[in-house]
Coordinates of C-alpha atoms in Angstrom, one line a residue:
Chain A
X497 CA -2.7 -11.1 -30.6
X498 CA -0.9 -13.5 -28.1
X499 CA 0.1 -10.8 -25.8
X500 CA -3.5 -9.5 -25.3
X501 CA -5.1 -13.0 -24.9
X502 CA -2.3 -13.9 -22.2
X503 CA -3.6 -10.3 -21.1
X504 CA -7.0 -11.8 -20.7
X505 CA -9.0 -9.4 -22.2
X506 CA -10.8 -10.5 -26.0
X507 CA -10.2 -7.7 -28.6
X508 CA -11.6 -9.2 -31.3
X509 CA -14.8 -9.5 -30.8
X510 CA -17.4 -6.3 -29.4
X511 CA -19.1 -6.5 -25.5
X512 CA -22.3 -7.5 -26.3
X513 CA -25.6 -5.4 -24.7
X514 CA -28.5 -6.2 -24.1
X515 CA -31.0 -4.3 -27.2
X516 CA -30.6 -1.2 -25.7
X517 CA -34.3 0.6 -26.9
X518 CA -35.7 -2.3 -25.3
X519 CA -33.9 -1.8 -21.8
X520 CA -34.5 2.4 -22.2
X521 CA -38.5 1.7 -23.0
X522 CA -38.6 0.3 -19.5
X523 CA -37.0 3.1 -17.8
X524 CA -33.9 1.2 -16.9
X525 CA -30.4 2.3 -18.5
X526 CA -28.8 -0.3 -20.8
X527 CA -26.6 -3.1 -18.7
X528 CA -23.5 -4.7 -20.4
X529 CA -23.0 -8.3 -19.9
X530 CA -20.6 -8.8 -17.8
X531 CA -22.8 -6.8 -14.8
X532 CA -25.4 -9.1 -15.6
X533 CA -26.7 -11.5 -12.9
X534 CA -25.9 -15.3 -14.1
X535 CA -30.0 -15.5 -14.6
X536 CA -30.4 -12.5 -16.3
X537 CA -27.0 -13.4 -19.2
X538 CA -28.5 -16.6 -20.0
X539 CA -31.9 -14.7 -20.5
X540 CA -30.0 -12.1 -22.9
X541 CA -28.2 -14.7 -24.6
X542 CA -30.8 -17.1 -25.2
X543 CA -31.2 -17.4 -29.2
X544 CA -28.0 -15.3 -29.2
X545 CA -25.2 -17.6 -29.1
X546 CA -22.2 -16.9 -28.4
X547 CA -21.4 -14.4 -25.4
X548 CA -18.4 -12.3 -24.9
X549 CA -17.4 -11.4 -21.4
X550 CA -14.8 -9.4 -20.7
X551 CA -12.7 -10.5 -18.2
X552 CA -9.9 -8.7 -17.1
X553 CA -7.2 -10.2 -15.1
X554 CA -6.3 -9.6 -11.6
X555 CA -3.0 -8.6 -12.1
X556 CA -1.8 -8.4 -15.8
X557 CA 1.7 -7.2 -16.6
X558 CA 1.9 -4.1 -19.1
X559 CA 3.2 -6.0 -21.9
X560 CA 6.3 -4.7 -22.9
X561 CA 7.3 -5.6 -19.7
X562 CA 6.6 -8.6 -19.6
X563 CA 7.6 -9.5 -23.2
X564 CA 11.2 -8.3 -21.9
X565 CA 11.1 -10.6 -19.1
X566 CA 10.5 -13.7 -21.9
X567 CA 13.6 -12.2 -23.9
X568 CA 15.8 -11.8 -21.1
X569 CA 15.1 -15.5 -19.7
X570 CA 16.1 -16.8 -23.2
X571 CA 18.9 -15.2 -23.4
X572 CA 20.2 -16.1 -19.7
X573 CA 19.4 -19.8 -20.7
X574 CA 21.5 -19.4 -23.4
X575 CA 24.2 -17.9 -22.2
X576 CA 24.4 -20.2 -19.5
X577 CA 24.4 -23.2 -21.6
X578 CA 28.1 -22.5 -22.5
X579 CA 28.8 -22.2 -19.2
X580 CA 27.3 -22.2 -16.0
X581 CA 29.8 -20.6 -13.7
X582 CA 30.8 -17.3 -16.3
X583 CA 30.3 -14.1 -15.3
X584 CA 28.4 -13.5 -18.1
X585 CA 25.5 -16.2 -17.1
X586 CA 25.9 -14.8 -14.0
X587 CA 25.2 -11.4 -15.6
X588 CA 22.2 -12.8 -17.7
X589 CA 20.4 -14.3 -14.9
X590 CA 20.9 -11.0 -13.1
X591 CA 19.2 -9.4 -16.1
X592 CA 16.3 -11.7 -15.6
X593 CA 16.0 -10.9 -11.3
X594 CA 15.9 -7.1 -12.3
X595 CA 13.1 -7.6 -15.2
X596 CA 10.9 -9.8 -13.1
X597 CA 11.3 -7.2 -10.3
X598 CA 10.0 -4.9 -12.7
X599 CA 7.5 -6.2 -13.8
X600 CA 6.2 -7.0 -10.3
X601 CA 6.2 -2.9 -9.7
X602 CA 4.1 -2.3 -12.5
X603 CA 2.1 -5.0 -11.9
X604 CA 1.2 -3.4 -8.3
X605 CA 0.8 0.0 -9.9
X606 CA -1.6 -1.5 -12.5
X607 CA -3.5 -2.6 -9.6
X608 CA -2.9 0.9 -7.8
X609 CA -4.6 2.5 -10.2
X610 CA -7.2 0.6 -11.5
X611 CA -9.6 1.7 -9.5
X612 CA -11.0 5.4 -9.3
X613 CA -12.4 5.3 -6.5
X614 CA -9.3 4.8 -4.5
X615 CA -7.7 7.3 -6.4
X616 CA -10.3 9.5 -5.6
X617 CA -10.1 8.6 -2.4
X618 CA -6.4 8.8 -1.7
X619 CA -6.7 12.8 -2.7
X620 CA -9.7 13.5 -0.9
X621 CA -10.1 11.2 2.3
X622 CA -12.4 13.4 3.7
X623 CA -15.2 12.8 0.8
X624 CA -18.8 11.6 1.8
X625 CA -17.7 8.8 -0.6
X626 CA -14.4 7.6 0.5
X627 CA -15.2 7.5 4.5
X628 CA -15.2 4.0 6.1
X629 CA -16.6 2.8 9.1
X630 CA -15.2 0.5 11.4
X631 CA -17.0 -0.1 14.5
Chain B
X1489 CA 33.4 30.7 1.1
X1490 CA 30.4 32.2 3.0
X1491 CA 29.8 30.5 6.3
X1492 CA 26.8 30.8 9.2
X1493 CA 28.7 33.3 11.7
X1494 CA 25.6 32.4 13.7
X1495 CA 25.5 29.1 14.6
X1496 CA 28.6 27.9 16.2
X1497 CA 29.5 23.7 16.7
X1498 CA 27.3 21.1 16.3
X1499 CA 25.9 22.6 13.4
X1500 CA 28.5 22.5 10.3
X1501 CA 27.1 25.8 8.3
X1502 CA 30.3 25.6 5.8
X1503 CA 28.6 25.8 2.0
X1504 CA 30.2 23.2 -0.3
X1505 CA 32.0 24.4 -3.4
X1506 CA 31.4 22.2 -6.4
X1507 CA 33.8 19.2 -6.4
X1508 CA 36.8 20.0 -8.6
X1509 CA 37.0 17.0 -10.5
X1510 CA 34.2 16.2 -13.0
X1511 CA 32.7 12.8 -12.3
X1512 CA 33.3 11.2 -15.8
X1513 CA 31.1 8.2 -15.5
X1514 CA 30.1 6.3 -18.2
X1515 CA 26.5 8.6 -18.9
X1516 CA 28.5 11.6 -18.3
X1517 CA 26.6 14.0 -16.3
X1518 CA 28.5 16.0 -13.5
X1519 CA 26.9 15.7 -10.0
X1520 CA 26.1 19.6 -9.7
X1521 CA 25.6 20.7 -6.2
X1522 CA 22.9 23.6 -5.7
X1523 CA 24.9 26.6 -4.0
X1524 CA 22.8 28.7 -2.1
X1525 CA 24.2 32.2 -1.3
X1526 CA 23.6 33.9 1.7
X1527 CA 22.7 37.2 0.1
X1528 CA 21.6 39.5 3.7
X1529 CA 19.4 36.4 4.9
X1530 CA 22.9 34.9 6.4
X1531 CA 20.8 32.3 8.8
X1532 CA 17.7 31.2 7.1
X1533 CA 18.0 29.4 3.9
X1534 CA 21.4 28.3 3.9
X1535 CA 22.4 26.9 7.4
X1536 CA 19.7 23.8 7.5
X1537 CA 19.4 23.9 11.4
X1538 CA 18.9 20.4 11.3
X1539 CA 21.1 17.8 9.2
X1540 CA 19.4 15.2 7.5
X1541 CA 19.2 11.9 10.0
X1542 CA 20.5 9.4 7.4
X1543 CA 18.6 5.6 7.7
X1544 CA 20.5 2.4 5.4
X1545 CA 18.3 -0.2 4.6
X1546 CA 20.0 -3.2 3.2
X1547 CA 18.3 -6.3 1.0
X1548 CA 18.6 -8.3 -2.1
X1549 CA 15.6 -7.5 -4.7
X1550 CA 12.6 -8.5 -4.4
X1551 CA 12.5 -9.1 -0.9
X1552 CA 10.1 -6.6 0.6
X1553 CA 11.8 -3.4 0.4
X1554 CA 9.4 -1.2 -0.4
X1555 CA 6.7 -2.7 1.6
X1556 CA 9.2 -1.6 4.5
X1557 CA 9.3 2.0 3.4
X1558 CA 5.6 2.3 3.2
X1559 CA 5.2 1.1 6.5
X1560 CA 7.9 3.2 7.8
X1561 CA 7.2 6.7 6.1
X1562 CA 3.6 5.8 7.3
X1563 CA 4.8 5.8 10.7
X1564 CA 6.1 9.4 10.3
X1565 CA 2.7 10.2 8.5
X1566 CA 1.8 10.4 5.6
X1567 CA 2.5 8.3 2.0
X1568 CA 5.4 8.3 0.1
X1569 CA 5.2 8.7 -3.4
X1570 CA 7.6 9.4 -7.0
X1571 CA 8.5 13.0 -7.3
X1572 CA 5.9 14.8 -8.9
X1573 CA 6.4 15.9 -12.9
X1574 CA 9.7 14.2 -12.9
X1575 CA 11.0 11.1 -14.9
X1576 CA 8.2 8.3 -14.1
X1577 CA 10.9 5.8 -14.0
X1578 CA 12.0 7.5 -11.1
X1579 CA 12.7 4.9 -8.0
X1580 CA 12.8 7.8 -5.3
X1581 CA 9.9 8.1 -3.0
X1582 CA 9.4 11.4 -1.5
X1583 CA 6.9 12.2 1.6
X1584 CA 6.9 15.4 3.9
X1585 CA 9.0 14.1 6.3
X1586 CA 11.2 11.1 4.4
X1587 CA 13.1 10.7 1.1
X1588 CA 13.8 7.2 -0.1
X1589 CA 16.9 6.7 -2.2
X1590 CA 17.4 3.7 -4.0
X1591 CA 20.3 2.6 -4.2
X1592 CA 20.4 1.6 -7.8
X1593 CA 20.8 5.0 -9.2
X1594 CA 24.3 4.9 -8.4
X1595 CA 25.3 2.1 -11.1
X1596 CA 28.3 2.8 -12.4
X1597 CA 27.8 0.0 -15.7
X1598 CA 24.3 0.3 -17.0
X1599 CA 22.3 -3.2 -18.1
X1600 CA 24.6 -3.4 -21.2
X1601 CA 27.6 -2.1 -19.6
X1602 CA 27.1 -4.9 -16.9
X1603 CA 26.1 -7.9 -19.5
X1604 CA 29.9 -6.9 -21.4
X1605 CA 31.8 -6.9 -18.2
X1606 CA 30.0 -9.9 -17.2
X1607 CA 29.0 -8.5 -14.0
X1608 CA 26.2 -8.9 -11.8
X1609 CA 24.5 -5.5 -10.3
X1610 CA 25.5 -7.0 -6.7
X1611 CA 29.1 -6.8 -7.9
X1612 CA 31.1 -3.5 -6.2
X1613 CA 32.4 -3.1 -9.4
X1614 CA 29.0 -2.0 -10.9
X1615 CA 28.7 0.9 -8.6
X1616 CA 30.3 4.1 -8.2
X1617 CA 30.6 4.6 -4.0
X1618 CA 32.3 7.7 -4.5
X1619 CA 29.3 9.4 -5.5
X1620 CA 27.0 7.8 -3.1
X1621 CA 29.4 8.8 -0.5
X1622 CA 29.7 12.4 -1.8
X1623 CA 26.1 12.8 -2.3
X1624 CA 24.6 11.3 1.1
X1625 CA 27.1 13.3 2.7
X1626 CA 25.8 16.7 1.2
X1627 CA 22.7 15.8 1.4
X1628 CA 23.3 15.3 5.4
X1629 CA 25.0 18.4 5.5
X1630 CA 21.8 20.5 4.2
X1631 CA 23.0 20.9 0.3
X1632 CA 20.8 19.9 -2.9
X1633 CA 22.6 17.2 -4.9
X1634 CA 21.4 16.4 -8.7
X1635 CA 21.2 12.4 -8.4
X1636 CA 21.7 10.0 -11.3
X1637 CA 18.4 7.8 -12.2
X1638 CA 18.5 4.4 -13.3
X1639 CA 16.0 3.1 -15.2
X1640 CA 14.9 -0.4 -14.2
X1641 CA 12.4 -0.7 -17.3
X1642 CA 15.2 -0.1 -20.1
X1643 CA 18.5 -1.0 -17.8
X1644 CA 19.7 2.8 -18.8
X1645 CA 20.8 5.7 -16.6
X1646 CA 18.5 8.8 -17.1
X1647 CA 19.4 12.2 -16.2
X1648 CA 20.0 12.8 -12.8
X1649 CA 17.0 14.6 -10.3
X1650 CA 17.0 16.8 -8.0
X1651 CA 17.2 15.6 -4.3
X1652 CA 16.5 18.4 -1.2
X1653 CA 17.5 17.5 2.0
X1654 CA 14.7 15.6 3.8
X1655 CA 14.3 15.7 7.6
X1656 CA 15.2 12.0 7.2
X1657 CA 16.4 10.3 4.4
X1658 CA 16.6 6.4 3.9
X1659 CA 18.8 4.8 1.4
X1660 CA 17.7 1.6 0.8
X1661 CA 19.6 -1.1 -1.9
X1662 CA 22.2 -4.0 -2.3
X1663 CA 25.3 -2.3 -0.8
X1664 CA 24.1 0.8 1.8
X1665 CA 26.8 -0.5 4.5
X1666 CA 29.5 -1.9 1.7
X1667 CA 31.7 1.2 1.8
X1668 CA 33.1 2.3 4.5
X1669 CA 32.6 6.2 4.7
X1670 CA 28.6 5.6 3.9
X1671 CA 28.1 3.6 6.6
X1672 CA 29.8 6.1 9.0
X1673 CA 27.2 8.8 7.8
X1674 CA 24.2 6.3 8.7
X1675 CA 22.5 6.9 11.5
X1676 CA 20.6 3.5 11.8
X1677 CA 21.1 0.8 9.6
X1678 CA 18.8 -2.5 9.1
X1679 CA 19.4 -5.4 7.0
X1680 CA 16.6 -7.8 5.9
X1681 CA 18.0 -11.1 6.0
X1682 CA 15.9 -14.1 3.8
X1683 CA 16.9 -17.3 4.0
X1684 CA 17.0 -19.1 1.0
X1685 CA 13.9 -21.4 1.3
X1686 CA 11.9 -18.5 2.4
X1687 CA 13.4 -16.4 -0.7
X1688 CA 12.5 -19.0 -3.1
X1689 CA 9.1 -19.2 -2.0
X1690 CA 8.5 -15.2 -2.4
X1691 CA 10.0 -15.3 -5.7
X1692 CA 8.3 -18.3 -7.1
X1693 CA 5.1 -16.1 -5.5
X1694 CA 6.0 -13.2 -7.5
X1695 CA 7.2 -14.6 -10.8
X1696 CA 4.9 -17.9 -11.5
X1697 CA 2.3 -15.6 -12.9
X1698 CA 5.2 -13.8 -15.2
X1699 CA 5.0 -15.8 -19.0
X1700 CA 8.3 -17.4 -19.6
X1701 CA 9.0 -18.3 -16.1
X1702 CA 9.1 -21.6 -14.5
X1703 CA 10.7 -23.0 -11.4
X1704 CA 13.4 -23.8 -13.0
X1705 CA 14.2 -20.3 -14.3
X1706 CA 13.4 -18.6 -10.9
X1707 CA 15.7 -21.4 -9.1
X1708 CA 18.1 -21.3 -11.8
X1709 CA 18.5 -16.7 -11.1
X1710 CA 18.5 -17.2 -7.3
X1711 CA 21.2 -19.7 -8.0
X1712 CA 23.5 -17.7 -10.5
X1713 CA 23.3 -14.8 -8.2
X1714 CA 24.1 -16.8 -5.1
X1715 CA 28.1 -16.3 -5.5
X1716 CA 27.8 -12.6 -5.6
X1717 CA 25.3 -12.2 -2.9
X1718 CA 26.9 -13.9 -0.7
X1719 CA 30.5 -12.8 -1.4
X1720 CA 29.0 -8.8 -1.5
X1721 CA 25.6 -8.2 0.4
X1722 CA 25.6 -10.8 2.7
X1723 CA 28.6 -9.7 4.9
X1724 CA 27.1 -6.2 5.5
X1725 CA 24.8 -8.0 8.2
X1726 CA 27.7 -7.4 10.7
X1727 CA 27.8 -3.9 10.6
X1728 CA 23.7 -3.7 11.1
X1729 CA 22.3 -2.4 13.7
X1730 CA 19.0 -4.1 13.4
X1731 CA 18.7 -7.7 11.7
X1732 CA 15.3 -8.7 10.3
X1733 CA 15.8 -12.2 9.7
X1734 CA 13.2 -14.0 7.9
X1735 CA 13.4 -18.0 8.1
X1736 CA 10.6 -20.9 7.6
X1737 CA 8.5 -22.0 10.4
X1738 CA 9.6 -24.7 12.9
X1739 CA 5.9 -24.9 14.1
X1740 CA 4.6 -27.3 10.7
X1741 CA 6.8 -29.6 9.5
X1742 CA 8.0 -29.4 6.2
X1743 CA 6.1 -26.3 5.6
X1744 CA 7.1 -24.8 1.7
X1745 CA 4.6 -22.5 1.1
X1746 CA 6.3 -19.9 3.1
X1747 CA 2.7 -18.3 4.5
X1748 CA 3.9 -18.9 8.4
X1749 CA 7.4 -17.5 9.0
X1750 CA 9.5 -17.4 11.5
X1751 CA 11.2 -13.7 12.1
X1752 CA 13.8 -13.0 14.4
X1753 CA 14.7 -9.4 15.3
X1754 CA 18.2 -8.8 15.7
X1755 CA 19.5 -5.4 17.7
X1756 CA 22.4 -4.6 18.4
X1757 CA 23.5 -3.8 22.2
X1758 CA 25.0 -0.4 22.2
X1759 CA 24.0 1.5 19.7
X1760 CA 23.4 5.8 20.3
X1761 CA 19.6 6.5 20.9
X1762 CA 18.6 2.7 20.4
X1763 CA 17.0 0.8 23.0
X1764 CA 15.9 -2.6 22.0
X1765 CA 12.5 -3.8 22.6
X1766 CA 12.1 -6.9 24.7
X1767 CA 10.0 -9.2 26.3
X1768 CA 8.9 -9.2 30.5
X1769 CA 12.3 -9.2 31.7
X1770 CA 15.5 -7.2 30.1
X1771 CA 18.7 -9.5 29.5
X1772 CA 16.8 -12.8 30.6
X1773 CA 16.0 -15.8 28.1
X1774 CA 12.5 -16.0 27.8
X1775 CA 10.2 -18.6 25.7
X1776 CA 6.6 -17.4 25.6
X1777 CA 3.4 -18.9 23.6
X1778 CA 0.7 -16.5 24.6
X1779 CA -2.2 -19.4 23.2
X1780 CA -3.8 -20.5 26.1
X1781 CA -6.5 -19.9 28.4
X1782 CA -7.1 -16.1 28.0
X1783 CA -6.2 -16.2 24.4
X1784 CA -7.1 -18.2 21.4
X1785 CA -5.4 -19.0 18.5
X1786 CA -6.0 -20.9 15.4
X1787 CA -3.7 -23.3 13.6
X1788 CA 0.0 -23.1 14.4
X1789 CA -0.4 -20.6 17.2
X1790 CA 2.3 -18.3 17.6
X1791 CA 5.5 -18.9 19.1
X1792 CA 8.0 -16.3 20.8
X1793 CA 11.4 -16.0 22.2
X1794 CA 13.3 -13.7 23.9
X1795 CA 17.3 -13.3 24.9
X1796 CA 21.1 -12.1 24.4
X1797 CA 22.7 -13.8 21.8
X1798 CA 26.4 -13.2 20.0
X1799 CA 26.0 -12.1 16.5
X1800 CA 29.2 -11.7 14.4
X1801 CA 30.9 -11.2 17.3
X1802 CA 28.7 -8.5 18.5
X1803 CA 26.3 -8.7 21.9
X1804 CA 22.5 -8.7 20.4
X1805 CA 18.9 -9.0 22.2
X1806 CA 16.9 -11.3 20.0
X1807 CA 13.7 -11.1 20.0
X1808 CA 11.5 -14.3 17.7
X1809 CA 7.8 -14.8 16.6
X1810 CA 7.0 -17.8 14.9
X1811 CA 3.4 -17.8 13.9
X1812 CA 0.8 -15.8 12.1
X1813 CA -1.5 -13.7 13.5
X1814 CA -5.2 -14.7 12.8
X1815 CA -7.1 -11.7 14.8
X1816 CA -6.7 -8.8 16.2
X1817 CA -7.4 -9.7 19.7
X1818 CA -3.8 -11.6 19.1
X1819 CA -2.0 -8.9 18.0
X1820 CA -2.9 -6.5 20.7
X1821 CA -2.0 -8.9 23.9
X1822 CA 1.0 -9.4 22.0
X1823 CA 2.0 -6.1 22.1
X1824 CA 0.7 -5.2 25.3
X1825 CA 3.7 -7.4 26.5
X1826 CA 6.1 -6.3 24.4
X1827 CA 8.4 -3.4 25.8
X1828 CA 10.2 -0.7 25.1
X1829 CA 8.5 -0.2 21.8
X1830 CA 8.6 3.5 21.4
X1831 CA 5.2 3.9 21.1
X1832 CA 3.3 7.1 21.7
X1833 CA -0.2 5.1 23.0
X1834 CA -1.3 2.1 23.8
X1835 CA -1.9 -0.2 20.8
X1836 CA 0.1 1.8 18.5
X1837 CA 1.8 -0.9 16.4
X1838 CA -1.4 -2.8 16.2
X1839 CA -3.1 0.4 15.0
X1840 CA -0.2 0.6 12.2
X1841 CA -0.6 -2.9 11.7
X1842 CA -4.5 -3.0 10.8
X1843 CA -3.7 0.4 8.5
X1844 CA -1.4 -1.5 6.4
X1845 CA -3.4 -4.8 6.7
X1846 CA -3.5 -5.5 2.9
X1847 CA 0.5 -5.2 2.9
X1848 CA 2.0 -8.6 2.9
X1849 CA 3.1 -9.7 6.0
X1850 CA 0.7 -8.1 7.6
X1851 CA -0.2 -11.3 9.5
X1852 CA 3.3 -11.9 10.9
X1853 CA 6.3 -11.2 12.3
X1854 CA 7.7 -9.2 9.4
X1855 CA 5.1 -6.7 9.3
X1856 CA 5.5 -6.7 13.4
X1857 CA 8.9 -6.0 13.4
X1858 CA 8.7 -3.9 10.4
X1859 CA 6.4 -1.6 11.9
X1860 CA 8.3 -1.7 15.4
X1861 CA 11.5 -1.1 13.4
X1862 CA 9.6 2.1 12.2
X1863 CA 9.0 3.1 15.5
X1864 CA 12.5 3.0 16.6
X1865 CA 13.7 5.3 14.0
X1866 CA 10.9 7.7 15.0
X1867 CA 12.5 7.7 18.5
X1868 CA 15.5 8.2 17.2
X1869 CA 14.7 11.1 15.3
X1870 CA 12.9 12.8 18.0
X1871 CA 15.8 11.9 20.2
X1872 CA 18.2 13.6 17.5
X1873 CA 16.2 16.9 16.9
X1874 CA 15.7 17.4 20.9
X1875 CA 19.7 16.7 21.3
X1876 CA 19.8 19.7 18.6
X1877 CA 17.7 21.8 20.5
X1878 CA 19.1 21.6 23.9
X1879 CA 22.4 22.2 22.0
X1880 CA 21.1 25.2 20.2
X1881 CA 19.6 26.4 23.9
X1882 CA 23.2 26.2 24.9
X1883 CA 25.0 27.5 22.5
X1884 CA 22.2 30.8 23.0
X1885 CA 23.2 31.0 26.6
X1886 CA 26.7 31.0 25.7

């Protein structure tokens, strides 16, 4: 789907592991690829072929959003290419500022909550976990 | 109509019957004001002791807003977040001490309305002042108000939410100083003024990543909104109290990335409770590079300037940093030669500064006069609540 490769993320094809009963024989829990040092993925994929990683992107809109934004620039070029100085291109364009702002909020709370650790962390600031130190 | 017998002048105690006329606006839901009856408890729940202090905050979209209310509701402690359980669309931000109200929610046309009118949000036309007037001014007065949502997302208005009285509510948007009787019930107002390269920068910033945008289409918005902007939101800069004005650097030329700034703070001379900040010598003209022999910066260096200026026909102190901030060594003499900032300790601001240090312009004069902004209004509150209380002591004696 175009949306979800602009999205970054593959979802076609499965995260590949390394053979799992051979990682749990030696005591070690079962690492996906992407955690993998570079050494360590060319050692797992060697006779393998082709990889997957899974890389997500830093900052992804959600996309309905963003599909909205594409509509609503259309449109304003459209509209506009009537006339530049109507109230209605004027309007359109408008349209576009107010989607792209947005998108650029859900962007940031994407990013707010992507990790749980900080969400954790924003709750209970006391936690051994969440306590920083700074000198 | 049940009144406070207690308290007596400066405290209005009066409950609010519901407006008479039903708000017919084009979602049609009726503004319903939350009536509290004194039922034996005559003084506690209904007379709020303390009206609401009222902040405006004034700027075009996209231009930093809400990085301003986090700093300031920060300063008051703690974070501001969407209502709790209510509609996630929801563009209010409520903390313990501070209620942000955008602005938005009281559209008049939704997106669709707008698009057939041919009207731009920015446009007067688009909003209905009547009922931001009515409901700032009961929720100064201590009385719940049911506000209208607008949706952002799906350019609709939801149903309304309810609003309690905060100890300090902000009302932040395109037209907080446009009418009249709003800006009378503000008690500060700020305006965050970008200049156009700067604006272009921060959008192109926030909108490359965005599929279907180019630089055309983010020059070709800024451009069709221009007309309106200017003809709508730009004026309210007069009325201001405070200016942030945010402008491109003079110290590298032809600089168009827009990372160093140059930010002037402009306050106005006069104002209740407000005592601008300034730099070694009140009323003088001062030019001031702190680089130099007990301080080091990195490439530009900062840049500062100090004096009175006429703004709009008003008398203003100006005070300019040009620059970034590269450590915090920098930031800390910089403040420690700052004055009148309203700070509780020494290093305050820098301390509020390095909290908020992934916020964007963290490193510059907008976060600086952001957070120092923040400080102001805490003054001014505590000024407020302890002119209340000496009143109150007063009106005991009496």
């Amino acid at each position: 789907m175009a949306t979800a490769a602009a999205a970054g993320i593959s979802l076609s094809s499965p995260i590949r592991t390394v053979p799992v009963a051979k990682a749990e024989l030696l005591g070690r829990k079962p690492v996906r690829i992407g955690q993998m040092l570079p050494l360590q993925r060319m050692a797992a994929t060697a006779g393998r072929g082709r990889v997957v990683v899974v890389k997500g992107t830093q900052s992804s809109t959600p996309p309905d959003i963003s599909e909205k934004v594409e509509e609503s620039i259309k449109k304003a070029e459209e509209a506009c290419a009537g006339d530049a100085v109507s109230g209605e291109c004027a309007a359109a364009w408008d349209e576009v500022e107010e989607l792209s702002a947005a998108a650029s909020h859900a962007r940031e709370a994407l990013k707010a909550n992507s990790d749980p650790l900080e969400n954790y962390c924003k709750d209970n600031p006391e936690a051994d976990e969440c306590r920083t130190y700074d000198n | 109509m049940a009144s406070c017998t207690i308290h007596t002048a400066p405290y209005s105690c009066s409950i609010s019957r519901p407006a008479a006329k039903a708000f017919s606006l084009g979602f049609h839901q009726r503004h319903q004001q939350l009536i509290f009856f004194s039922s034996g408890r005559r003084s506690a729940v209904v007379c709020s002791a303390e009206k609401t202090v009222v902040i405006g905050l004034a700027a075009d979209s996209g231009c930093g807003k809400s990085t301003f209310m986090r700093r300031l509701t920060s300063v008051f402690g703690g974070a501001a977040e969407p209502p709790r359980g209510g509609n996630p669309d929801s563009n209010t931000l409520i903390s313990d001490t501070t209620t942000v109200i955008c602005l938005d929610d009281y559209h008049s046309l939704d997106r669709t309305g707008r698009k057939e009118k041919g009207v731009t949000a920015l446009d007067p036309r688009a909003n209905d002042f009547d009922l931001m007037y009515e409901q700032v001014k009961a929720i100064k007065d201590g009385v719940a108000v049911e506000k209208p949502i607008y949706n952002h997302v799906t350019g609709l208005l939801d149903p309304p939410e309810l609003i309690k009285p905060p100890k300090i509510l902000v009302i932040e948007g395109l037209h907080p100083m446009y009418d009249s009787r709003v800006r009378d019930l503000l008690d500060f107002s700020i305006y965050l003024d970008i200049s156009n390269e700067v604006k272009f920068a921060w959008k192109i910033q926030r909108d490359m990543a965005e599929r279907g945008h180019s630089l055309e289409s983010i020059k070709a918005s800024i451009e069709a909104r221009k007309p309106d902007f200017d003809a709508y939101i730009d004026p309210q800069k007069q009325y201001a109290d405070a200016v942030i004005e945010v402008l491109p650097t003079q110290l590298i030329p032809d600089d168009d990335e827009g990372k160093v700034l140059r930010v002037r703070l402009i306050m106005k001379e006069g104002v209740k409770r407000f005592a601008p900040i300034y730099l070694f010598d009140e009323g003088s003209t001062i030019s001031w590079i702190p680089c130099g022999r007990k301080l080091t910066c990195s490439y530009p260096g900062i840049k500062f300037f100090y004096g009175p200026e006429t703004y709009f026909s008003n008398e203003v102190s100006v005070v300019e940093m040009d620059g970034k901030f590269d450590r915090l060594d920098e930031l800390i003499y910089v403040e420690s030669h700052l004055s009148n900032l309203s700070t509780k300790f020494y290093g305050e601001v820098t301390q509020q500064m390095l909290k908020h240090s992934d916020f964007p312009g963290s490193n510059n004069g907008t976060g600086l006069f952001q957070t120092i902004v923040g400080l102001k209004i805490r003054d001014l509150y505590e000024q407020i609540v302890a002119e209340r209380a000496a009143a109150s002591a007063a009106a005991a004696k009496v």
